[in-house]
Amino acid sequence: MINEYLDINPEVAAALERGEPVVALESTIIAHGMPYPKNVETALRVHRVIRENGAVSATIGIIGGRIKVGLTDEEIEYMGMAHEVIKVSRRDLPFVLARGGDGATTVAGTMIAASMAGIRVFVTGGIGGVHRGAAESFDISADLEEMKNTDVVVVCAGVKSVLDIGKTLEYMETSGIPVISYGTGEFPAFYSRRSGYQTEYAMETPEEIARLIRLKYDLGLKGGVLVACPIPEEDEIPLDKIESIIQLALDECETKGITGKRVTPFLLDRVQQLTEGMSLEANIRLVLNNAMLGARIAAAL
Ligand code: PSU
Ligand code: MN
């Protein structure tokens, strides 16, 4: 029984029962994606934005070997400060539960738990993807496999150019994952509105997106839908401005021999340090912006 391992926050459970809009949020972005205390501040602000836009938010994480769907403010604070929180993707999940430990769920981990709880929309900053140099390293995020298999809509600001955006888009095409860009024909690159890659499907309203999602599942097509929402113009860092910093971070990552699940947190942290907080500010803004869209899609569904 799945529910044996799942604790659904009563407010979230009530909303799900009544068929009201619920939006899932991940905890890796809190524990491994942003520094304290901005991580906790941002997580709480995201909650408020989702509420203001008519949905209930459910931050997902693992505490004491239990999957928590809808962390309390205190639990979010704990996640943001604790140093022993394991980054939990699909392969890590049984391990952390068996050990009774704490875990921050990635996009993949959060999709799994959201789907178990019956939540269909999930908002984050950026998803994992195909890393640059993947032909040699084989480093392809388990997030993409999860998008292929698990029926959850993921709203993000595209993928960071620490990844190979072109290969990530090809991978999603192979996997049959619909990629929608919101209000633009171009796939956004997280800090930047532009990536140089076009998407096939641009959509202008949450209702239009909700219609596509309903259709996909009516047809019995399994897997996720990726909604890419570009960072607001006034908050963006143009691609050419961030590229040299990303290159530096990638070089350091290679020199230090960092591999596996440590690559992404290392790169995020280095880019934040090298931009002296500018990238962190952009990261916060884009998550808040995604939360607004995610809540509206959930409401339209
Ligand atoms: N990309 C970001 N910010 C993040 C992450 C990715 O711009 O915080 C996190 C997400 O939790 C994502 C994870 O699921 O990193 C991907 O890790 P990996 O590349 O090891 O699969
Ligand atoms: Mn990886």
PDB file of C-alpha atoms and ligand atoms in Angstrom:
ATOM      1  CA  MET A   1       0.000   0.000   0.000  1.00  0.00           C
ATOM      2  CA  ILE A   2       1.382   3.336  -1.132  1.00  0.00           C
ATOM      3  CA  ASN A   3      -0.372   5.265   1.612  1.00  0.00           C
ATOM      4  CA  GLU A   4       1.626   3.390   4.183  1.00  0.00           C
ATOM      5  CA  TYR A   5       4.590   5.604   3.268  1.00  0.00           C
ATOM      6  CA  LEU A   6       2.779   8.840   2.445  1.00  0.00           C
ATOM      7  CA  ASP A   7       1.658  11.603   4.812  1.00  0.00           C
ATOM      8  CA  ILE A   8      -0.671  14.010   3.064  1.00  0.00           C
ATOM      9  CA  ASN A   9      -1.130  17.348   4.803  1.00  0.00           C
ATOM     10  CA  PRO A  10      -4.817  17.618   5.890  1.00  0.00           C
ATOM     11  CA  GLU A  11      -5.365  20.861   3.942  1.00  0.00           C
ATOM     12  CA  VAL A  12      -3.958  19.246   0.797  1.00  0.00           C
ATOM     13  CA  ALA A  13      -5.966  16.068   1.345  1.00  0.00           C
ATOM     14  CA  ALA A  14      -9.168  18.086   1.756  1.00  0.00           C
ATOM     15  CA  ALA A  15      -8.504  20.045  -1.440  1.00  0.00           C
ATOM     16  CA  LEU A  16      -7.790  16.846  -3.376  1.00  0.00           C
ATOM     17  CA  GLU A  17     -10.921  15.237  -2.030  1.00  0.00           C
ATOM     18  CA  ARG A  18     -13.026  18.196  -3.156  1.00  0.00           C
ATOM     19  CA  GLY A  19     -11.321  18.262  -6.548  1.00  0.00           C
ATOM     20  CA  GLU A  20      -9.846  21.702  -5.916  1.00  0.00           C
ATOM     21  CA  PRO A  21      -6.622  22.810  -7.631  1.00  0.00           C
ATOM     22  CA  VAL A  22      -3.424  21.662  -5.942  1.00  0.00           C
ATOM     23  CA  VAL A  23       0.135  22.465  -7.027  1.00  0.00           C
ATOM     24  CA  ALA A  24       3.124  20.361  -5.979  1.00  0.00           C
ATOM     25  CA  LEU A  25       6.543  21.894  -5.255  1.00  0.00           C
ATOM     26  CA  GLU A  26       9.922  20.219  -4.926  1.00  0.00           C
ATOM     27  CA  SER A  27      12.370  20.366  -2.021  1.00  0.00           C
ATOM     28  CA  THR A  28      15.730  19.842  -3.767  1.00  0.00           C
ATOM     29  CA  ILE A  29      15.513  23.450  -4.892  1.00  0.00           C
ATOM     30  CA  ILE A  30      15.257  24.330  -1.171  1.00  0.00           C
ATOM     31  CA  ALA A  31      17.940  21.998   0.205  1.00  0.00           C
ATOM     32  CA  HIS A  32      20.397  21.906  -2.700  1.00  0.00           C
ATOM     33  CA  GLY A  33      19.408  24.639  -5.145  1.00  0.00           C
ATOM     34  CA  MET A  34      19.557  27.835  -3.099  1.00  0.00           C
ATOM     35  CA  PRO A  35      21.459  29.001  -0.003  1.00  0.00           C
ATOM     36  CA  TYR A  36      19.851  29.551   3.404  1.00  0.00           C
ATOM     37  CA  PRO A  37      17.874  31.710   4.259  1.00  0.00           C
ATOM     38  CA  LYS A  38      16.803  32.767   0.747  1.00  0.00           C
ATOM     39  CA  ASN A  39      15.753  29.182   0.019  1.00  0.00           C
ATOM     40  CA  VAL A  40      13.237  29.145   2.869  1.00  0.00           C
ATOM     41  CA  GLU A  41      12.027  32.695   2.196  1.00  0.00           C
ATOM     42  CA  THR A  42      11.446  31.803  -1.440  1.00  0.00           C
ATOM     43  CA  ALA A  43       9.627  28.566  -0.646  1.00  0.00           C
ATOM     44  CA  LEU A  44       7.230  30.451   1.623  1.00  0.00           C
ATOM     45  CA  ARG A  45       6.704  33.200  -0.958  1.00  0.00           C
ATOM     46  CA  VAL A  46       5.916  30.586  -3.602  1.00  0.00           C
ATOM     47  CA  HIS A  47       3.240  29.175  -1.288  1.00  0.00           C
ATOM     48  CA  ARG A  48       1.640  32.595  -1.009  1.00  0.00           C
ATOM     49  CA  VAL A  49       1.686  33.185  -4.766  1.00  0.00           C
ATOM     50  CA  ILE A  50      -0.011  29.837  -5.394  1.00  0.00           C
ATOM     51  CA  ARG A  51      -2.650  30.613  -2.803  1.00  0.00           C
ATOM     52  CA  GLU A  52      -3.272  34.078  -4.257  1.00  0.00           C
ATOM     53  CA  ASN A  53      -3.838  32.453  -7.622  1.00  0.00           C
ATOM     54  CA  GLY A  54      -6.492  30.106  -6.376  1.00  0.00           C
ATOM     55  CA  ALA A  55      -4.694  26.828  -5.632  1.00  0.00           C
ATOM     56  CA  VAL A  56      -3.361  24.937  -2.615  1.00  0.00           C
ATOM     57  CA  SER A  57       0.368  24.264  -2.595  1.00  0.00           C
ATOM     58  CA  ALA A  58       2.019  21.053  -1.469  1.00  0.00           C
ATOM     59  CA  THR A  59       5.782  21.060  -1.021  1.00  0.00           C
ATOM     60  CA  ILE A  60       7.043  17.494  -1.177  1.00  0.00           C
ATOM     61  CA  GLY A  61       9.962  16.081   0.801  1.00  0.00           C
ATOM     62  CA  ILE A  62      10.985  13.167   3.004  1.00  0.00           C
ATOM     63  CA  ILE A  63      11.310  13.496   6.755  1.00  0.00           C
ATOM     64  CA  GLY A  64      12.160  10.610   9.035  1.00  0.00           C
ATOM     65  CA  GLY A  65      11.557   8.080   6.294  1.00  0.00           C
ATOM     66  CA  ARG A  66       8.055   9.385   5.484  1.00  0.00           C
ATOM     67  CA  ILE A  67       7.058  11.001   2.202  1.00  0.00           C
ATOM     68  CA  LYS A  68       5.472  14.302   3.176  1.00  0.00           C
ATOM     69  CA  VAL A  69       3.039  15.840   0.708  1.00  0.00           C
ATOM     70  CA  GLY A  70       2.527  19.397   1.937  1.00  0.00           C
ATOM     71  CA  LEU A  71       5.403  20.309   4.251  1.00  0.00           C
ATOM     72  CA  THR A  72       4.524  22.764   7.022  1.00  0.00           C
ATOM     73  CA  ASP A  73       6.421  26.079   7.306  1.00  0.00           C
ATOM     74  CA  GLU A  74       8.479  24.544  10.121  1.00  0.00           C
ATOM     75  CA  GLU A  75       9.322  21.519   7.999  1.00  0.00           C
ATOM     76  CA  ILE A  76      10.368  23.778   5.128  1.00  0.00           C
ATOM     77  CA  GLU A  77      12.634  25.683   7.505  1.00  0.00           C
ATOM     78  CA  TYR A  78      14.092  22.359   8.665  1.00  0.00           C
ATOM     79  CA  MET A  79      14.718  21.234   5.077  1.00  0.00           C
ATOM     80  CA  GLY A  80      16.374  24.537   4.275  1.00  0.00           C
ATOM     81  CA  MET A  81      18.805  24.312   7.202  1.00  0.00           C
ATOM     82  CA  ALA A  82      19.502  20.610   7.639  1.00  0.00           C
ATOM     83  CA  HIS A  83      22.801  19.469   6.171  1.00  0.00           C
ATOM     84  CA  GLU A  84      22.110  15.757   6.052  1.00  0.00           C
ATOM     85  CA  VAL A  85      19.280  15.950   3.562  1.00  0.00           C
ATOM     86  CA  ILE A  86      19.848  13.484   0.735  1.00  0.00           C
ATOM     87  CA  LYS A  87      18.965  14.540  -2.792  1.00  0.00           C
ATOM     88  CA  VAL A  88      16.262  12.052  -3.769  1.00  0.00           C
ATOM     89  CA  SER A  89      15.568  11.023  -7.326  1.00  0.00           C
ATOM     90  CA  ARG A  90      13.777   7.799  -8.313  1.00  0.00           C
ATOM     91  CA  ARG A  91      16.669   5.479  -7.488  1.00  0.00           C
ATOM     92  CA  ASP A  92      17.229   7.069  -4.049  1.00  0.00           C
ATOM     93  CA  LEU A  93      13.634   6.870  -2.851  1.00  0.00           C
ATOM     94  CA  PRO A  94      13.501   3.321  -1.399  1.00  0.00           C
ATOM     95  CA  PHE A  95      16.916   3.798   0.169  1.00  0.00           C
ATOM     96  CA  VAL A  96      15.972   6.936   2.123  1.00  0.00           C
ATOM     97  CA  LEU A  97      12.660   5.443   3.253  1.00  0.00           C
ATOM     98  CA  ALA A  98      14.325   2.190   4.344  1.00  0.00           C
ATOM     99  CA  ARG A  99      16.851   4.157   6.367  1.00  0.00           C
ATOM    100  CA  GLY A 100      14.210   6.383   7.928  1.00  0.00           C
ATOM    101  CA  GLY A 101      16.197   9.397   6.764  1.00  0.00           C
ATOM    102  CA  ASP A 102      15.487  12.880   5.427  1.00  0.00           C
ATOM    103  CA  GLY A 103      15.415  13.610   1.734  1.00  0.00           C
ATOM    104  CA  ALA A 104      14.853  16.494  -0.629  1.00  0.00           C
ATOM    105  CA  THR A 105      12.989  15.372  -3.717  1.00  0.00           C
ATOM    106  CA  THR A 106      14.199  16.352  -7.192  1.00  0.00           C
ATOM    107  CA  VAL A 107      11.847  16.918 -10.101  1.00  0.00           C
ATOM    108  CA  ALA A 108      11.740  13.150 -10.647  1.00  0.00           C
ATOM    109  CA  GLY A 109      11.265  12.378  -6.938  1.00  0.00           C
ATOM    110  CA  THR A 110       8.578  15.022  -6.592  1.00  0.00           C
ATOM    111  CA  MET A 111       6.681  13.804  -9.669  1.00  0.00           C
ATOM    112  CA  ILE A 112       6.571  10.291  -8.218  1.00  0.00           C
ATOM    113  CA  ALA A 113       5.169  11.471  -4.884  1.00  0.00           C
ATOM    114  CA  ALA A 114       2.758  13.947  -6.516  1.00  0.00           C
ATOM    115  CA  SER A 115       1.396  11.213  -8.709  1.00  0.00           C
ATOM    116  CA  MET A 116       0.965   8.886  -5.715  1.00  0.00           C
ATOM    117  CA  ALA A 117      -1.007  11.614  -3.957  1.00  0.00           C
ATOM    118  CA  GLY A 118      -3.123  12.429  -7.023  1.00  0.00           C
ATOM    119  CA  ILE A 119      -1.591  15.856  -7.729  1.00  0.00           C
ATOM    120  CA  ARG A 120      -1.302  16.635 -11.428  1.00  0.00           C
ATOM    121  CA  VAL A 121       0.490  19.973 -11.602  1.00  0.00           C
ATOM    122  CA  PHE A 122       3.978  20.672 -10.284  1.00  0.00           C
ATOM    123  CA  VAL A 123       5.882  23.960 -10.314  1.00  0.00           C
ATOM    124  CA  THR A 124       9.653  24.307 -10.146  1.00  0.00           C
ATOM    125  CA  GLY A 125      12.506  26.472 -11.431  1.00  0.00           C
ATOM    126  CA  GLY A 126      14.358  24.304 -13.917  1.00  0.00           C
ATOM    127  CA  ILE A 127      14.379  20.615 -14.705  1.00  0.00           C
ATOM    128  CA  GLY A 128      17.400  18.396 -15.107  1.00  0.00           C
ATOM    129  CA  GLY A 129      18.315  17.343 -18.632  1.00  0.00           C
ATOM    130  CA  VAL A 130      21.067  16.145 -20.907  1.00  0.00           C
ATOM    131  CA  HIS A 131      24.393  17.511 -19.703  1.00  0.00           C
ATOM    132  CA  ARG A 132      26.944  19.024 -22.025  1.00  0.00           C
ATOM    133  CA  GLY A 133      29.421  16.298 -22.851  1.00  0.00           C
ATOM    134  CA  ALA A 134      26.790  13.614 -22.242  1.00  0.00           C
ATOM    135  CA  ALA A 135      28.144  11.622 -25.171  1.00  0.00           C
ATOM    136  CA  GLU A 136      31.178  10.889 -22.973  1.00  0.00           C
ATOM    137  CA  SER A 137      29.756  11.092 -19.443  1.00  0.00           C
ATOM    138  CA  PHE A 138      26.302   9.562 -20.084  1.00  0.00           C
ATOM    139  CA  ASP A 139      24.989  12.208 -17.660  1.00  0.00           C
ATOM    140  CA  ILE A 140      21.298  12.500 -18.446  1.00  0.00           C
ATOM    141  CA  SER A 141      18.978  13.495 -15.614  1.00  0.00           C
ATOM    142  CA  ALA A 142      16.470  10.960 -14.348  1.00  0.00           C
ATOM    143  CA  ASP A 143      13.998  13.869 -14.544  1.00  0.00           C
ATOM    144  CA  LEU A 144      13.646  13.189 -18.262  1.00  0.00           C
ATOM    145  CA  GLU A 145      12.844   9.503 -17.739  1.00  0.00           C
ATOM    146  CA  GLU A 146      10.273  10.503 -15.163  1.00  0.00           C
ATOM    147  CA  MET A 147       8.662  12.956 -17.579  1.00  0.00           C
ATOM    148  CA  LYS A 148       8.364  10.089 -19.993  1.00  0.00           C
ATOM    149  CA  ASN A 149       6.534   7.812 -17.558  1.00  0.00           C
ATOM    150  CA  THR A 150       4.728   9.755 -14.851  1.00  0.00           C
ATOM    151  CA  ASP A 151       1.507  11.680 -15.439  1.00  0.00           C
ATOM    152  CA  VAL A 152       2.386  15.048 -13.924  1.00  0.00           C
ATOM    153  CA  VAL A 153       2.543  18.452 -15.622  1.00  0.00           C
ATOM    154  CA  VAL A 154       5.785  20.275 -14.852  1.00  0.00           C
ATOM    155  CA  VAL A 155       5.909  24.066 -15.066  1.00  0.00           C
ATOM    156  CA  CYS A 156       9.466  25.420 -15.244  1.00  0.00           C
ATOM    157  CA  ALA A 157      11.487  28.248 -16.796  1.00  0.00           C
ATOM    158  CA  GLY A 158      13.155  25.938 -19.284  1.00  0.00           C
ATOM    159  CA  VAL A 159      16.571  24.408 -18.756  1.00  0.00           C
ATOM    160  CA  LYS A 160      19.737  26.128 -17.660  1.00  0.00           C
ATOM    161  CA  SER A 161      22.457  26.404 -20.204  1.00  0.00           C
ATOM    162  CA  VAL A 162      24.736  24.392 -17.901  1.00  0.00           C
ATOM    163  CA  LEU A 163      22.918  21.655 -19.811  1.00  0.00           C
ATOM    164  CA  ASP A 164      22.878  20.918 -23.514  1.00  0.00           C
ATOM    165  CA  ILE A 165      19.514  22.478 -24.356  1.00  0.00           C
ATOM    166  CA  GLY A 166      19.376  21.101 -27.889  1.00  0.00           C
ATOM    167  CA  LYS A 167      20.016  17.520 -26.791  1.00  0.00           C
ATOM    168  CA  THR A 168      17.527  17.886 -23.940  1.00  0.00           C
ATOM    169  CA  LEU A 169      14.838  18.932 -26.416  1.00  0.00           C
ATOM    170  CA  GLU A 170      15.726  16.019 -28.713  1.00  0.00           C
ATOM    171  CA  TYR A 171      15.497  13.621 -25.778  1.00  0.00           C
ATOM    172  CA  MET A 172      12.048  14.930 -24.872  1.00  0.00           C
ATOM    173  CA  GLU A 173      10.895  14.554 -28.451  1.00  0.00           C
ATOM    174  CA  THR A 174      12.089  10.927 -28.485  1.00  0.00           C
ATOM    175  CA  SER A 175      10.285  10.342 -25.195  1.00  0.00           C
ATOM    176  CA  GLY A 176       7.015  11.760 -26.506  1.00  0.00           C
ATOM    177  CA  ILE A 177       6.877  14.554 -23.962  1.00  0.00           C
ATOM    178  CA  PRO A 178       4.820  17.541 -25.154  1.00  0.00           C
ATOM    179  CA  VAL A 179       6.843  20.722 -24.636  1.00  0.00           C
ATOM    180  CA  ILE A 180       4.804  23.909 -24.523  1.00  0.00           C
ATOM    181  CA  SER A 181       6.372  27.338 -24.438  1.00  0.00           C
ATOM    182  CA  TYR A 182       4.187  29.943 -22.798  1.00  0.00           C
ATOM    183  CA  GLY A 183       3.743  33.227 -24.644  1.00  0.00           C
ATOM    184  CA  THR A 184       6.739  32.659 -26.927  1.00  0.00           C
ATOM    185  CA  GLY A 185       7.854  30.409 -29.751  1.00  0.00           C
ATOM    186  CA  GLU A 186      11.274  29.956 -28.223  1.00  0.00           C
ATOM    187  CA  PHE A 187      12.252  27.490 -25.523  1.00  0.00           C
ATOM    188  CA  PRO A 188      13.475  29.598 -22.577  1.00  0.00           C
ATOM    189  CA  ALA A 189      16.882  29.041 -20.949  1.00  0.00           C
ATOM    190  CA  PHE A 190      16.102  29.613 -17.275  1.00  0.00           C
ATOM    191  CA  TYR A 191      17.987  32.889 -16.567  1.00  0.00           C
ATOM    192  CA  SER A 192      17.414  33.987 -20.140  1.00  0.00           C
ATOM    193  CA  ARG A 193      14.209  34.294 -22.111  1.00  0.00           C
ATOM    194  CA  ARG A 194      15.917  33.035 -25.231  1.00  0.00           C
ATOM    195  CA  SER A 195      17.875  29.878 -25.944  1.00  0.00           C
ATOM    196  CA  GLY A 196      18.124  29.925 -29.714  1.00  0.00           C
ATOM    197  CA  TYR A 197      15.892  26.814 -29.872  1.00  0.00           C
ATOM    198  CA  GLN A 198      12.328  27.029 -31.123  1.00  0.00           C
ATOM    199  CA  THR A 199       9.503  24.910 -29.717  1.00  0.00           C
ATOM    200  CA  GLU A 200       6.783  23.407 -31.871  1.00  0.00           C
ATOM    201  CA  TYR A 201       3.950  24.520 -29.604  1.00  0.00           C
ATOM    202  CA  ALA A 202       3.538  28.011 -28.231  1.00  0.00           C
ATOM    203  CA  MET A 203       0.467  28.725 -26.108  1.00  0.00           C
ATOM    204  CA  GLU A 204      -0.929  31.968 -24.798  1.00  0.00           C
ATOM    205  CA  THR A 205      -3.284  31.118 -21.949  1.00  0.00           C
ATOM    206  CA  PRO A 206      -3.543  28.696 -19.005  1.00  0.00           C
ATOM    207  CA  GLU A 207      -6.901  27.530 -20.397  1.00  0.00           C
ATOM    208  CA  GLU A 208      -5.334  26.582 -23.710  1.00  0.00           C
ATOM    209  CA  ILE A 209      -2.633  24.633 -21.874  1.00  0.00           C
ATOM    210  CA  ALA A 210      -5.230  22.918 -19.650  1.00  0.00           C
ATOM    211  CA  ARG A 211      -7.124  21.831 -22.760  1.00  0.00           C
ATOM    212  CA  LEU A 212      -4.041  20.162 -24.206  1.00  0.00           C
ATOM    213  CA  ILE A 213      -3.313  18.405 -20.908  1.00  0.00           C
ATOM    214  CA  ARG A 214      -6.860  17.069 -20.655  1.00  0.00           C
ATOM    215  CA  LEU A 215      -6.699  15.823 -24.215  1.00  0.00           C
ATOM    216  CA  LYS A 216      -3.401  14.056 -23.711  1.00  0.00           C
ATOM    217  CA  TYR A 217      -4.743  12.090 -20.756  1.00  0.00           C
ATOM    218  CA  ASP A 218      -8.124  11.486 -22.374  1.00  0.00           C
ATOM    219  CA  LEU A 219      -6.176   9.785 -25.146  1.00  0.00           C
ATOM    220  CA  GLY A 220      -4.468   7.571 -22.578  1.00  0.00           C
ATOM    221  CA  LEU A 221      -1.017   8.933 -23.416  1.00  0.00           C
ATOM    222  CA  LYS A 222       1.086   8.449 -20.320  1.00  0.00           C
ATOM    223  CA  GLY A 223       3.871  10.694 -19.102  1.00  0.00           C
ATOM    224  CA  GLY A 224       4.302  14.335 -18.254  1.00  0.00           C
ATOM    225  CA  VAL A 225       3.845  17.606 -20.062  1.00  0.00           C
ATOM    226  CA  LEU A 226       6.524  20.270 -19.872  1.00  0.00           C
ATOM    227  CA  VAL A 227       5.332  23.861 -19.705  1.00  0.00           C
ATOM    228  CA  ALA A 228       8.201  26.286 -20.182  1.00  0.00           C
ATOM    229  CA  CYS A 229       7.476  29.777 -18.899  1.00  0.00           C
ATOM    230  CA  PRO A 230      10.122  32.394 -19.695  1.00  0.00           C
ATOM    231  CA  ILE A 231      11.541  34.537 -16.894  1.00  0.00           C
ATOM    232  CA  PRO A 232      10.025  38.083 -16.909  1.00  0.00           C
ATOM    233  CA  GLU A 233      11.967  40.450 -19.146  1.00  0.00           C
ATOM    234  CA  GLU A 234      13.011  42.797 -16.346  1.00  0.00           C
ATOM    235  CA  ASP A 235      14.568  39.913 -14.378  1.00  0.00           C
ATOM    236  CA  GLU A 236      16.461  38.070 -17.071  1.00  0.00           C
ATOM    237  CA  ILE A 237      20.199  37.664 -17.506  1.00  0.00           C
ATOM    238  CA  PRO A 238      20.957  37.546 -21.242  1.00  0.00           C
ATOM    239  CA  LEU A 239      22.493  34.312 -22.531  1.00  0.00           C
ATOM    240  CA  ASP A 240      25.798  35.849 -23.635  1.00  0.00           C
ATOM    241  CA  LYS A 241      26.266  37.429 -20.217  1.00  0.00           C
ATOM    242  CA  ILE A 242      25.929  34.175 -18.290  1.00  0.00           C
ATOM    243  CA  GLU A 243      27.667  31.879 -20.790  1.00  0.00           C
ATOM    244  CA  SER A 244      31.278  32.604 -19.743  1.00  0.00           C
ATOM    245  CA  ILE A 245      30.361  32.035 -16.093  1.00  0.00           C
ATOM    246  CA  ILE A 246      28.713  28.749 -16.914  1.00  0.00           C
ATOM    247  CA  GLN A 247      31.775  27.694 -18.873  1.00  0.00           C
ATOM    248  CA  LEU A 248      33.967  28.476 -15.874  1.00  0.00           C
ATOM    249  CA  ALA A 249      31.734  26.444 -13.555  1.00  0.00           C
ATOM    250  CA  LEU A 250      31.712  23.522 -16.004  1.00  0.00           C
ATOM    251  CA  ASP A 251      35.526  23.574 -16.246  1.00  0.00           C
ATOM    252  CA  GLU A 252      35.847  23.540 -12.458  1.00  0.00           C
ATOM    253  CA  CYS A 253      33.403  20.675 -12.219  1.00  0.00           C
ATOM    254  CA  GLU A 254      35.545  18.640 -14.584  1.00  0.00           C
ATOM    255  CA  THR A 255      38.851  19.542 -12.911  1.00  0.00           C
ATOM    256  CA  LYS A 256      37.468  18.558  -9.530  1.00  0.00           C
ATOM    257  CA  GLY A 257      36.202  15.255 -10.947  1.00  0.00           C
ATOM    258  CA  ILE A 258      32.645  15.829  -9.735  1.00  0.00           C
ATOM    259  CA  THR A 259      30.193  13.277 -11.121  1.00  0.00           C
ATOM    260  CA  GLY A 260      26.693  11.826 -10.683  1.00  0.00           C
ATOM    261  CA  LYS A 261      24.099  13.545  -8.522  1.00  0.00           C
ATOM    262  CA  ARG A 262      26.674  16.094  -7.254  1.00  0.00           C
ATOM    263  CA  VAL A 263      27.131  17.751 -10.649  1.00  0.00           C
ATOM    264  CA  THR A 264      23.947  19.842 -10.725  1.00  0.00           C
ATOM    265  CA  PRO A 265      24.155  21.213  -7.142  1.00  0.00           C
ATOM    266  CA  PHE A 266      27.835  22.043  -7.712  1.00  0.00           C
ATOM    267  CA  LEU A 267      27.098  23.961 -10.912  1.00  0.00           C
ATOM    268  CA  LEU A 268      24.136  25.829  -9.384  1.00  0.00           C
ATOM    269  CA  ASP A 269      26.230  26.848  -6.409  1.00  0.00           C
ATOM    270  CA  ARG A 270      29.230  27.989  -8.481  1.00  0.00           C
ATOM    271  CA  VAL A 271      27.089  30.018 -10.875  1.00  0.00           C
ATOM    272  CA  GLN A 272      25.494  31.701  -7.860  1.00  0.00           C
ATOM    273  CA  GLN A 273      28.883  32.549  -6.362  1.00  0.00           C
ATOM    274  CA  LEU A 274      30.359  33.737  -9.645  1.00  0.00           C
ATOM    275  CA  THR A 275      27.440  36.053 -10.419  1.00  0.00           C
ATOM    276  CA  GLU A 276      27.550  37.372  -6.846  1.00  0.00           C
ATOM    277  CA  GLY A 277      23.926  36.695  -6.175  1.00  0.00           C
ATOM    278  CA  MET A 278      22.585  38.054  -9.452  1.00  0.00           C
ATOM    279  CA  SER A 279      21.642  34.572 -10.640  1.00  0.00           C
ATOM    280  CA  LEU A 280      20.020  33.778  -7.295  1.00  0.00           C
ATOM    281  CA  GLU A 281      17.779  36.827  -7.607  1.00  0.00           C
ATOM    282  CA  ALA A 282      16.795  35.786 -11.142  1.00  0.00           C
ATOM    283  CA  ASN A 283      16.167  32.244  -9.907  1.00  0.00           C
ATOM    284  CA  ILE A 284      13.797  33.503  -7.201  1.00  0.00           C
ATOM    285  CA  ARG A 285      11.882  35.719  -9.628  1.00  0.00           C
ATOM    286  CA  LEU A 286      11.378  33.001 -12.177  1.00  0.00           C
ATOM    287  CA  VAL A 287      10.095  30.498  -9.608  1.00  0.00           C
ATOM    288  CA  LEU A 288       7.522  33.024  -8.382  1.00  0.00           C
ATOM    289  CA  ASN A 289       6.503  33.673 -11.979  1.00  0.00           C
ATOM    290  CA  ASN A 290       6.139  29.926 -12.648  1.00  0.00           C
ATOM    291  CA  ALA A 291       4.040  29.550  -9.492  1.00  0.00           C
ATOM    292  CA  MET A 292       1.531  32.044 -10.854  1.00  0.00           C
ATOM    293  CA  LEU A 293       1.160  30.156 -14.130  1.00  0.00           C
ATOM    294  CA  GLY A 294       1.108  26.732 -12.451  1.00  0.00           C
ATOM    295  CA  ALA A 295      -1.700  27.750 -10.094  1.00  0.00           C
ATOM    296  CA  ARG A 296      -3.733  29.067 -13.037  1.00  0.00           C
ATOM    297  CA  ILE A 297      -3.227  25.876 -15.038  1.00  0.00           C
ATOM    298  CA  ALA A 298      -4.249  23.795 -12.018  1.00  0.00           C
ATOM    299  CA  ALA A 299      -7.338  25.962 -11.610  1.00  0.00           C
ATOM    300  CA  ALA A 300      -8.190  25.671 -15.316  1.00  0.00           C
ATOM    301  CA  LEU A 301      -7.899  21.892 -15.130  1.00  0.00           C
TER     302      LEU A 301
HETATM  303  N1  PSU B   1      17.930  22.818 -12.279  1.00  0.00           N
HETATM  304  C1  PSU B   1      17.825  24.035 -11.729  1.00  0.00           C
HETATM  305  N2  PSU B   1      17.625  24.133 -10.392  1.00  0.00           N
HETATM  306  C2  PSU B   1      17.515  23.034  -9.579  1.00  0.00           C
HETATM  307  C3  PSU B   1      17.624  21.746 -10.181  1.00  0.00           C
HETATM  308  C4  PSU B   1      17.820  21.696 -11.533  1.00  0.00           C
HETATM  309  O1  PSU B   1      17.920  25.012 -12.437  1.00  0.00           O
HETATM  310  O2  PSU B   1      17.351  23.172  -8.361  1.00  0.00           O
HETATM  311  C5  PSU B   1      17.477  20.517  -9.336  1.00  0.00           C
HETATM  312  C6  PSU B   1      16.065  19.922  -9.497  1.00  0.00           C
HETATM  313  O3  PSU B   1      15.677  19.361  -8.265  1.00  0.00           O
HETATM  314  C7  PSU B   1      16.288  18.825 -10.521  1.00  0.00           C
HETATM  315  C8  PSU B   1      17.649  18.346 -10.138  1.00  0.00           C
HETATM  316  O4  PSU B   1      15.331  17.794 -10.467  1.00  0.00           O
HETATM  317  O5  PSU B   1      18.364  19.508  -9.798  1.00  0.00           O
HETATM  318  C9  PSU B   1      18.319  17.580 -11.244  1.00  0.00           C
HETATM  319  O6  PSU B   1      19.433  16.917 -10.762  1.00  0.00           O
HETATM  320  P1  PSU B   1      20.208  15.882 -11.695  1.00  0.00           P
HETATM  321  O7  PSU B   1      20.778  16.714 -12.796  1.00  0.00           O
HETATM  322  O8  PSU B   1      21.251  15.291 -10.790  1.00  0.00           O
HETATM  323  O9  PSU B   1      19.196  14.902 -12.168  1.00  0.00           O
HETATM  324 MN    MN B   2      23.100  13.605 -13.584  1.00  0.00          MN
END
